[in-house]
DNA sequence: AAGTTTCG
DNA sequence: TAGA
């Protein structure tokens, strides 16, 4: 189980999602991927591919391509609107005391070997709402820094069912995924990790 | 091995 | 500067 941290608007909530709810969520995501297929984002300018695959649900989805990072209402490949955010995730958002309703839910899929470099979630037009992150499947080695790119970082393991809330002064904290511990969970057929990130994009 | 900095 |  991950360490409990709760300070400066950052909360790491080990086991916040029950195993039954984790299974239901994994099934929700399977259906979302069927409607909104995974795509491989690339870095702005360089075109270097991410090692994670992505899709979204909600009125807006986060995408990255050569032109940059942005939120958009349609899938970059199919052109269709993103599927709705599952009701159980909207309820989680509300239960955690987050305002209004989430507008975007980024779905990051980590196969074995996938990583995500240190970054801030700063493409939103408002930082007044927290970012809520849900881990499913294999345990991740999560790296957590401060609001400045340089400075000390710490490593925290995030297991299936853990929830991280980035709020208040911690809303713009640097974070990333160093590595996924393959075979550490049986939640997802074929292994791997799913991360769900609920966000408010526009002021409420 | 883990954490930090640099490069493109 | 969500990669290496």
PDB file of C-alpha atoms (C1' of nucleotides) in Angstrom:
ATOM      1  CA  UNK A   1       0.000   0.000   0.000  1.00  0.00           C
ATOM      2  CA  UNK A   2       1.205   3.496  -0.819  1.00  0.00           C
ATOM      3  CA  UNK A   3       2.186   5.950   1.886  1.00  0.00           C
ATOM      4  CA  UNK A   4      -0.543   8.327   2.940  1.00  0.00           C
ATOM      5  CA  UNK A   5       0.333  11.920   2.178  1.00  0.00           C
ATOM      6  CA  UNK A   6      -2.033  14.735   2.851  1.00  0.00           C
ATOM      7  CA  UNK A   7      -0.526  18.228   2.854  1.00  0.00           C
ATOM      8  CA  UNK A   8      -0.599  21.428   0.824  1.00  0.00           C
ATOM      9  CA  UNK A   9      -3.586  20.241  -1.194  1.00  0.00           C
ATOM     10  CA  UNK A  10      -1.929  16.952  -2.176  1.00  0.00           C
ATOM     11  CA  UNK A  11      -3.670  13.756  -1.098  1.00  0.00           C
ATOM     12  CA  UNK A  12      -2.590  10.196  -1.805  1.00  0.00           C
ATOM     13  CA  UNK A  13      -5.460   7.912  -0.851  1.00  0.00           C
ATOM     14  CA  UNK A  14      -4.419   4.240  -0.803  1.00  0.00           C
ATOM     15  CA  UNK A  15      -7.187   1.783  -1.613  1.00  0.00           C
ATOM     16  CA  UNK A  16      -9.759   4.539  -2.123  1.00  0.00           C
ATOM     17  CA  UNK A  17     -11.481   2.417  -4.797  1.00  0.00           C
ATOM     18  CA  UNK A  18     -12.733  -1.006  -3.673  1.00  0.00           C
ATOM     19  CA  UNK A  19     -11.754  -4.098  -5.682  1.00  0.00           C
ATOM     20  CA  UNK A  20     -15.343  -4.487  -6.925  1.00  0.00           C
ATOM     21  CA  UNK A  21     -15.384  -0.868  -8.094  1.00  0.00           C
ATOM     22  CA  UNK A  22     -11.958  -1.348  -9.704  1.00  0.00           C
ATOM     23  CA  UNK A  23     -13.342  -4.241 -11.734  1.00  0.00           C
ATOM     24  CA  UNK A  24     -16.368  -2.192 -12.749  1.00  0.00           C
ATOM     25  CA  UNK A  25     -14.122   0.701 -13.780  1.00  0.00           C
ATOM     26  CA  UNK A  26     -11.867  -1.567 -15.816  1.00  0.00           C
ATOM     27  CA  UNK A  27     -14.972  -2.766 -17.662  1.00  0.00           C
ATOM     28  CA  UNK A  28     -16.142   0.842 -18.171  1.00  0.00           C
ATOM     29  CA  UNK A  29     -12.776   1.665 -19.726  1.00  0.00           C
ATOM     30  CA  UNK A  30     -12.891  -1.391 -21.988  1.00  0.00           C
ATOM     31  CA  UNK A  31     -16.163  -0.076 -23.425  1.00  0.00           C
ATOM     32  CA  UNK A  32     -14.802   3.462 -23.782  1.00  0.00           C
ATOM     33  CA  UNK A  33     -11.795   2.179 -25.732  1.00  0.00           C
ATOM     34  CA  UNK A  34     -14.150   0.297 -28.036  1.00  0.00           C
ATOM     35  CA  UNK A  35     -15.926   3.565 -28.874  1.00  0.00           C
ATOM     36  CA  UNK A  36     -12.851   5.825 -28.743  1.00  0.00           C
ATOM     37  CA  UNK A  37      -9.838   3.753 -29.823  1.00  0.00           C
ATOM     38  CA  UNK A  38      -6.449   4.235 -28.194  1.00  0.00           C
ATOM     39  CA  UNK A  39      -4.128   6.570 -30.059  1.00  0.00           C
ATOM     40  CA  UNK A  40      -0.432   7.255 -29.665  1.00  0.00           C
ATOM     41  CA  UNK A  41       0.304  10.890 -28.844  1.00  0.00           C
ATOM     42  CA  UNK A  42       3.539  12.481 -30.077  1.00  0.00           C
ATOM     43  CA  UNK A  43       5.641  15.295 -28.688  1.00  0.00           C
ATOM     44  CA  UNK A  44       5.072  18.778 -30.031  1.00  0.00           C
ATOM     45  CA  UNK A  45       7.668  19.858 -32.646  1.00  0.00           C
ATOM     46  CA  UNK A  46       9.841  16.723 -32.431  1.00  0.00           C
ATOM     47  CA  UNK A  47       7.091  14.205 -33.138  1.00  0.00           C
ATOM     48  CA  UNK A  48       8.656  11.725 -30.696  1.00  0.00           C
ATOM     49  CA  UNK A  49       5.994   9.225 -29.687  1.00  0.00           C
ATOM     50  CA  UNK A  50       4.881   8.757 -26.102  1.00  0.00           C
ATOM     51  CA  UNK A  51       5.290   5.270 -24.692  1.00  0.00           C
ATOM     52  CA  UNK A  52       1.780   5.421 -23.230  1.00  0.00           C
ATOM     53  CA  UNK A  53      -1.326   5.079 -25.356  1.00  0.00           C
ATOM     54  CA  UNK A  54      -4.281   7.347 -24.695  1.00  0.00           C
ATOM     55  CA  UNK A  55      -7.933   7.993 -25.141  1.00  0.00           C
ATOM     56  CA  UNK A  56     -10.418  10.238 -23.318  1.00  0.00           C
ATOM     57  CA  UNK A  57     -13.972  10.481 -22.146  1.00  0.00           C
ATOM     58  CA  UNK A  58     -16.020  13.543 -21.276  1.00  0.00           C
ATOM     59  CA  UNK A  59     -16.918  16.727 -23.160  1.00  0.00           C
ATOM     60  CA  UNK A  60     -13.217  17.486 -23.708  1.00  0.00           C
ATOM     61  CA  UNK A  61     -10.156  15.306 -24.218  1.00  0.00           C
ATOM     62  CA  UNK A  62      -6.453  16.046 -23.931  1.00  0.00           C
ATOM     63  CA  UNK A  63      -4.351  15.416 -27.029  1.00  0.00           C
ATOM     64  CA  UNK A  64      -0.730  16.013 -28.011  1.00  0.00           C
ATOM     65  CA  UNK A  65       0.569  16.204 -31.571  1.00  0.00           C
ATOM     66  CA  UNK A  66       3.193  18.162 -33.520  1.00  0.00           C
ATOM     67  CA  UNK A  67       1.085  21.303 -33.125  1.00  0.00           C
ATOM     68  CA  UNK A  68       1.095  21.127 -29.316  1.00  0.00           C
ATOM     69  CA  UNK A  69      -0.970  20.111 -26.313  1.00  0.00           C
ATOM     70  CA  UNK A  70      -4.656  20.996 -26.186  1.00  0.00           C
ATOM     71  CA  UNK A  71      -8.139  19.962 -25.173  1.00  0.00           C
ATOM     72  CA  UNK A  72     -10.604  19.195 -27.937  1.00  0.00           C
ATOM     73  CA  UNK A  73     -14.164  17.827 -28.100  1.00  0.00           C
ATOM     74  CA  UNK A  74     -13.468  15.155 -30.723  1.00  0.00           C
ATOM     75  CA  UNK A  75     -11.275  12.078 -31.103  1.00  0.00           C
ATOM     76  CA  UNK A  76      -8.215  12.961 -33.251  1.00  0.00           C
ATOM     77  CA  UNK A  77      -8.561   9.852 -35.433  1.00  0.00           C
ATOM     78  CA  UNK A  78     -12.285   9.087 -35.645  1.00  0.00           C
ATOM     79  CA  UNK A  79     -13.462  12.695 -35.346  1.00  0.00           C
ATOM     80  CA  UNK A  80     -16.280  11.558 -33.081  1.00  0.00           C
ATOM     81  CA  UNK A  81     -17.140  13.151 -29.723  1.00  0.00           C
ATOM     82  CA  UNK A  82     -15.556  11.438 -26.718  1.00  0.00           C
ATOM     83  CA  UNK A  83     -17.777   8.960 -24.814  1.00  0.00           C
ATOM     84  CA  UNK A  84     -19.347  10.130 -21.566  1.00  0.00           C
ATOM     85  CA  UNK A  85     -17.481   9.968 -18.269  1.00  0.00           C
ATOM     86  CA  UNK A  86     -18.726   6.927 -16.301  1.00  0.00           C
ATOM     87  CA  UNK A  87     -21.151   7.906 -13.547  1.00  0.00           C
ATOM     88  CA  UNK A  88     -18.991   6.247 -10.853  1.00  0.00           C
ATOM     89  CA  UNK A  89     -16.119   8.596 -11.733  1.00  0.00           C
ATOM     90  CA  UNK A  90     -18.348  11.654 -11.574  1.00  0.00           C
ATOM     91  CA  UNK A  91     -19.477  10.437  -8.149  1.00  0.00           C
ATOM     92  CA  UNK A  92     -15.850   9.980  -7.029  1.00  0.00           C
ATOM     93  CA  UNK A  93     -15.099  13.563  -8.135  1.00  0.00           C
ATOM     94  CA  UNK A  94     -18.030  14.823  -6.090  1.00  0.00           C
ATOM     95  CA  UNK A  95     -17.278  12.611  -3.081  1.00  0.00           C
ATOM     96  CA  UNK A  96     -13.774  14.089  -2.988  1.00  0.00           C
ATOM     97  CA  UNK A  97     -15.286  17.554  -2.742  1.00  0.00           C
ATOM     98  CA  UNK A  98     -14.221  18.744  -6.193  1.00  0.00           C
ATOM     99  CA  UNK A  99     -16.334  21.551  -7.663  1.00  0.00           C
ATOM    100  CA  UNK A 100     -18.958  21.365 -10.411  1.00  0.00           C
ATOM    101  CA  UNK A 101     -18.367  18.328 -12.634  1.00  0.00           C
ATOM    102  CA  UNK A 102     -15.267  17.031 -14.448  1.00  0.00           C
ATOM    103  CA  UNK A 103     -15.005  18.099 -18.096  1.00  0.00           C
ATOM    104  CA  UNK A 104     -12.210  15.775 -19.157  1.00  0.00           C
ATOM    105  CA  UNK A 105     -11.086  12.280 -18.231  1.00  0.00           C
ATOM    106  CA  UNK A 106      -7.764  11.332 -19.804  1.00  0.00           C
ATOM    107  CA  UNK A 107      -7.229   7.573 -20.038  1.00  0.00           C
ATOM    108  CA  UNK A 108      -3.529   6.622 -20.088  1.00  0.00           C
ATOM    109  CA  UNK A 109      -2.666   3.004 -20.873  1.00  0.00           C
ATOM    110  CA  UNK A 110       0.716   1.728 -19.719  1.00  0.00           C
ATOM    111  CA  UNK A 111       1.941  -1.499 -21.251  1.00  0.00           C
ATOM    112  CA  UNK A 112       5.105  -3.057 -19.866  1.00  0.00           C
ATOM    113  CA  UNK A 113       7.964  -0.580 -20.241  1.00  0.00           C
ATOM    114  CA  UNK A 114       5.758   2.493 -20.657  1.00  0.00           C
ATOM    115  CA  UNK A 115       6.763   5.620 -18.770  1.00  0.00           C
ATOM    116  CA  UNK A 116       5.737   9.252 -18.524  1.00  0.00           C
ATOM    117  CA  UNK A 117       8.326  11.950 -17.964  1.00  0.00           C
ATOM    118  CA  UNK A 118       8.073  14.607 -15.286  1.00  0.00           C
ATOM    119  CA  UNK A 119       5.489  17.227 -16.231  1.00  0.00           C
ATOM    120  CA  UNK A 120       2.843  19.589 -14.916  1.00  0.00           C
ATOM    121  CA  UNK A 121      -0.851  19.421 -15.822  1.00  0.00           C
ATOM    122  CA  UNK A 122      -1.130  23.008 -16.983  1.00  0.00           C
ATOM    123  CA  UNK A 123      -3.086  23.023 -20.213  1.00  0.00           C
ATOM    124  CA  UNK A 124      -6.350  23.873 -18.469  1.00  0.00           C
ATOM    125  CA  UNK A 125      -7.906  27.338 -18.538  1.00  0.00           C
ATOM    126  CA  UNK A 126      -8.536  27.093 -14.779  1.00  0.00           C
ATOM    127  CA  UNK A 127      -6.404  25.687 -11.984  1.00  0.00           C
ATOM    128  CA  UNK A 128      -9.114  26.275  -9.400  1.00  0.00           C
ATOM    129  CA  UNK A 129     -10.331  22.671  -9.479  1.00  0.00           C
ATOM    130  CA  UNK A 130      -8.106  19.782  -8.383  1.00  0.00           C
ATOM    131  CA  UNK A 131      -6.843  17.057 -10.690  1.00  0.00           C
ATOM    132  CA  UNK A 132      -8.037  13.623  -9.564  1.00  0.00           C
ATOM    133  CA  UNK A 133      -5.988  10.594 -10.635  1.00  0.00           C
ATOM    134  CA  UNK A 134      -7.104   6.955 -10.341  1.00  0.00           C
ATOM    135  CA  UNK A 135      -4.713   3.996 -10.667  1.00  0.00           C
ATOM    136  CA  UNK A 136      -5.898   0.599 -11.925  1.00  0.00           C
ATOM    137  CA  UNK A 137      -3.948  -2.598 -12.578  1.00  0.00           C
ATOM    138  CA  UNK A 138      -0.195  -2.947 -12.187  1.00  0.00           C
ATOM    139  CA  UNK A 139       1.556  -0.874  -9.524  1.00  0.00           C
ATOM    140  CA  UNK A 140       3.418   2.196 -10.784  1.00  0.00           C
ATOM    141  CA  UNK A 141       6.531   3.866  -9.451  1.00  0.00           C
ATOM    142  CA  UNK A 142       5.325   7.449  -9.294  1.00  0.00           C
ATOM    143  CA  UNK A 143       7.704  10.393  -9.074  1.00  0.00           C
ATOM    144  CA  UNK A 144       6.570  13.475  -7.256  1.00  0.00           C
ATOM    145  CA  UNK A 145       8.308  16.842  -7.262  1.00  0.00           C
ATOM    146  CA  UNK A 146       7.359  20.393  -6.407  1.00  0.00           C
ATOM    147  CA  UNK A 147       5.971  23.280  -8.397  1.00  0.00           C
ATOM    148  CA  UNK A 148       9.410  24.077  -9.858  1.00  0.00           C
ATOM    149  CA  UNK A 149      11.040  21.763 -12.356  1.00  0.00           C
ATOM    150  CA  UNK A 150      14.311  21.722 -10.455  1.00  0.00           C
ATOM    151  CA  UNK A 151      14.281  20.591  -6.883  1.00  0.00           C
ATOM    152  CA  UNK A 152      13.989  17.402  -4.879  1.00  0.00           C
ATOM    153  CA  UNK A 153      11.624  14.619  -5.866  1.00  0.00           C
ATOM    154  CA  UNK A 154      10.346  11.544  -4.116  1.00  0.00           C
ATOM    155  CA  UNK A 155       9.211   8.150  -5.319  1.00  0.00           C
ATOM    156  CA  UNK A 156       5.849   6.706  -4.293  1.00  0.00           C
ATOM    157  CA  UNK A 157       4.276   3.426  -5.404  1.00  0.00           C
ATOM    158  CA  UNK A 158       0.727   3.667  -6.676  1.00  0.00           C
ATOM    159  CA  UNK A 159      -1.281   0.446  -6.577  1.00  0.00           C
ATOM    160  CA  UNK A 160      -4.620  -0.438  -8.132  1.00  0.00           C
ATOM    161  CA  UNK A 161      -7.404   1.481  -6.412  1.00  0.00           C
ATOM    162  CA  UNK A 162      -5.176   4.308  -5.166  1.00  0.00           C
ATOM    163  CA  UNK A 163      -6.343   7.863  -5.827  1.00  0.00           C
ATOM    164  CA  UNK A 164      -4.184  10.985  -5.959  1.00  0.00           C
ATOM    165  CA  UNK A 165      -5.684  14.467  -5.633  1.00  0.00           C
ATOM    166  CA  UNK A 166      -3.636  17.481  -6.770  1.00  0.00           C
ATOM    167  CA  UNK A 167      -5.340  20.526  -5.322  1.00  0.00           C
ATOM    168  CA  UNK A 168      -4.662  23.993  -3.976  1.00  0.00           C
ATOM    169  CA  UNK A 169      -0.935  24.796  -3.826  1.00  0.00           C
ATOM    170  CA  UNK A 170      -0.170  21.309  -5.203  1.00  0.00           C
ATOM    171  CA  UNK A 171      -2.327  21.704  -8.312  1.00  0.00           C
ATOM    172  CA  UNK A 172       0.718  22.405 -10.501  1.00  0.00           C
ATOM    173  CA  UNK A 173       3.157  19.966  -8.956  1.00  0.00           C
ATOM    174  CA  UNK A 174       5.578  18.117 -11.259  1.00  0.00           C
ATOM    175  CA  UNK A 175       4.935  14.389 -11.489  1.00  0.00           C
ATOM    176  CA  UNK A 176       5.635  11.417 -13.719  1.00  0.00           C
ATOM    177  CA  UNK A 177       5.727   7.639 -13.959  1.00  0.00           C
ATOM    178  CA  UNK A 178       9.209   6.079 -13.756  1.00  0.00           C
ATOM    179  CA  UNK A 179       8.130   2.518 -14.280  1.00  0.00           C
ATOM    180  CA  UNK A 180       5.286   0.014 -14.082  1.00  0.00           C
ATOM    181  CA  UNK A 181       5.796  -3.203 -12.109  1.00  0.00           C
ATOM    182  CA  UNK A 182       4.501  -5.788 -14.530  1.00  0.00           C
ATOM    183  CA  UNK A 183       2.620  -8.715 -13.073  1.00  0.00           C
ATOM    184  CA  UNK A 184       1.802  -6.884  -9.833  1.00  0.00           C
ATOM    185  CA  UNK A 185      -1.984  -6.961 -10.385  1.00  0.00           C
ATOM    186  CA  UNK A 186      -4.467  -9.321 -11.956  1.00  0.00           C
ATOM    187  CA  UNK A 187      -7.136  -6.672 -12.538  1.00  0.00           C
ATOM    188  CA  UNK A 188      -6.485  -6.214 -16.253  1.00  0.00           C
ATOM    189  CA  UNK A 189      -6.387  -9.156 -18.654  1.00  0.00           C
ATOM    190  CA  UNK A 190      -2.945  -9.217 -20.223  1.00  0.00           C
ATOM    191  CA  UNK A 191      -1.521  -6.976 -17.493  1.00  0.00           C
ATOM    192  CA  UNK A 192      -0.608  -3.321 -17.648  1.00  0.00           C
ATOM    193  CA  UNK A 193      -1.787  -0.192 -15.911  1.00  0.00           C
ATOM    194  CA  UNK A 194      -4.649   2.201 -16.538  1.00  0.00           C
ATOM    195  CA  UNK A 195      -4.529   5.732 -15.198  1.00  0.00           C
ATOM    196  CA  UNK A 196      -7.615   7.934 -15.230  1.00  0.00           C
ATOM    197  CA  UNK A 197      -7.178  11.664 -14.764  1.00  0.00           C
ATOM    198  CA  UNK A 198     -10.269  13.742 -14.087  1.00  0.00           C
ATOM    199  CA  UNK A 199      -9.942  17.438 -14.781  1.00  0.00           C
ATOM    200  CA  UNK A 200     -11.825  20.656 -14.958  1.00  0.00           C
ATOM    201  CA  UNK A 201     -10.720  22.554 -18.081  1.00  0.00           C
ATOM    202  CA  UNK A 202     -12.821  25.738 -17.978  1.00  0.00           C
ATOM    203  CA  UNK A 203     -13.756  27.983 -15.045  1.00  0.00           C
ATOM    204  CA  UNK A 204     -16.933  27.008 -13.258  1.00  0.00           C
TER     205      UNK A 204
ATOM    206  C1'  DA B   1      19.658   2.251  -8.221  1.00  0.00           C
ATOM    207  C1'  DA B   2      17.875   6.525  -7.839  1.00  0.00           C
ATOM    208  C1'  DG B   3      17.730  11.271  -8.584  1.00  0.00           C
ATOM    209  C1'  DT B   4      19.001  15.352 -11.320  1.00  0.00           C
ATOM    210  C1'  DT B   5      20.459  17.884 -15.303  1.00  0.00           C
ATOM    211  C1'  DT B   6      21.055  18.567 -20.074  1.00  0.00           C
ATOM    212  C1'  DC B   7      19.925  18.319 -24.749  1.00  0.00           C
ATOM    213  C1'  DG B   8      16.965  18.663 -28.723  1.00  0.00           C
TER     214       DG B   8
ATOM    215  C1'  DT C   1      10.463  20.239 -22.334  1.00  0.00           C
ATOM    216  C1'  DA C   2       3.871  14.567 -21.018  1.00  0.00           C
ATOM    217  C1'  DG C   3      11.034  12.433 -24.580  1.00  0.00           C
ATOM    218  C1'  DA C   4      15.761  10.468 -23.991  1.00  0.00           C
TER     219       DA C   4
END
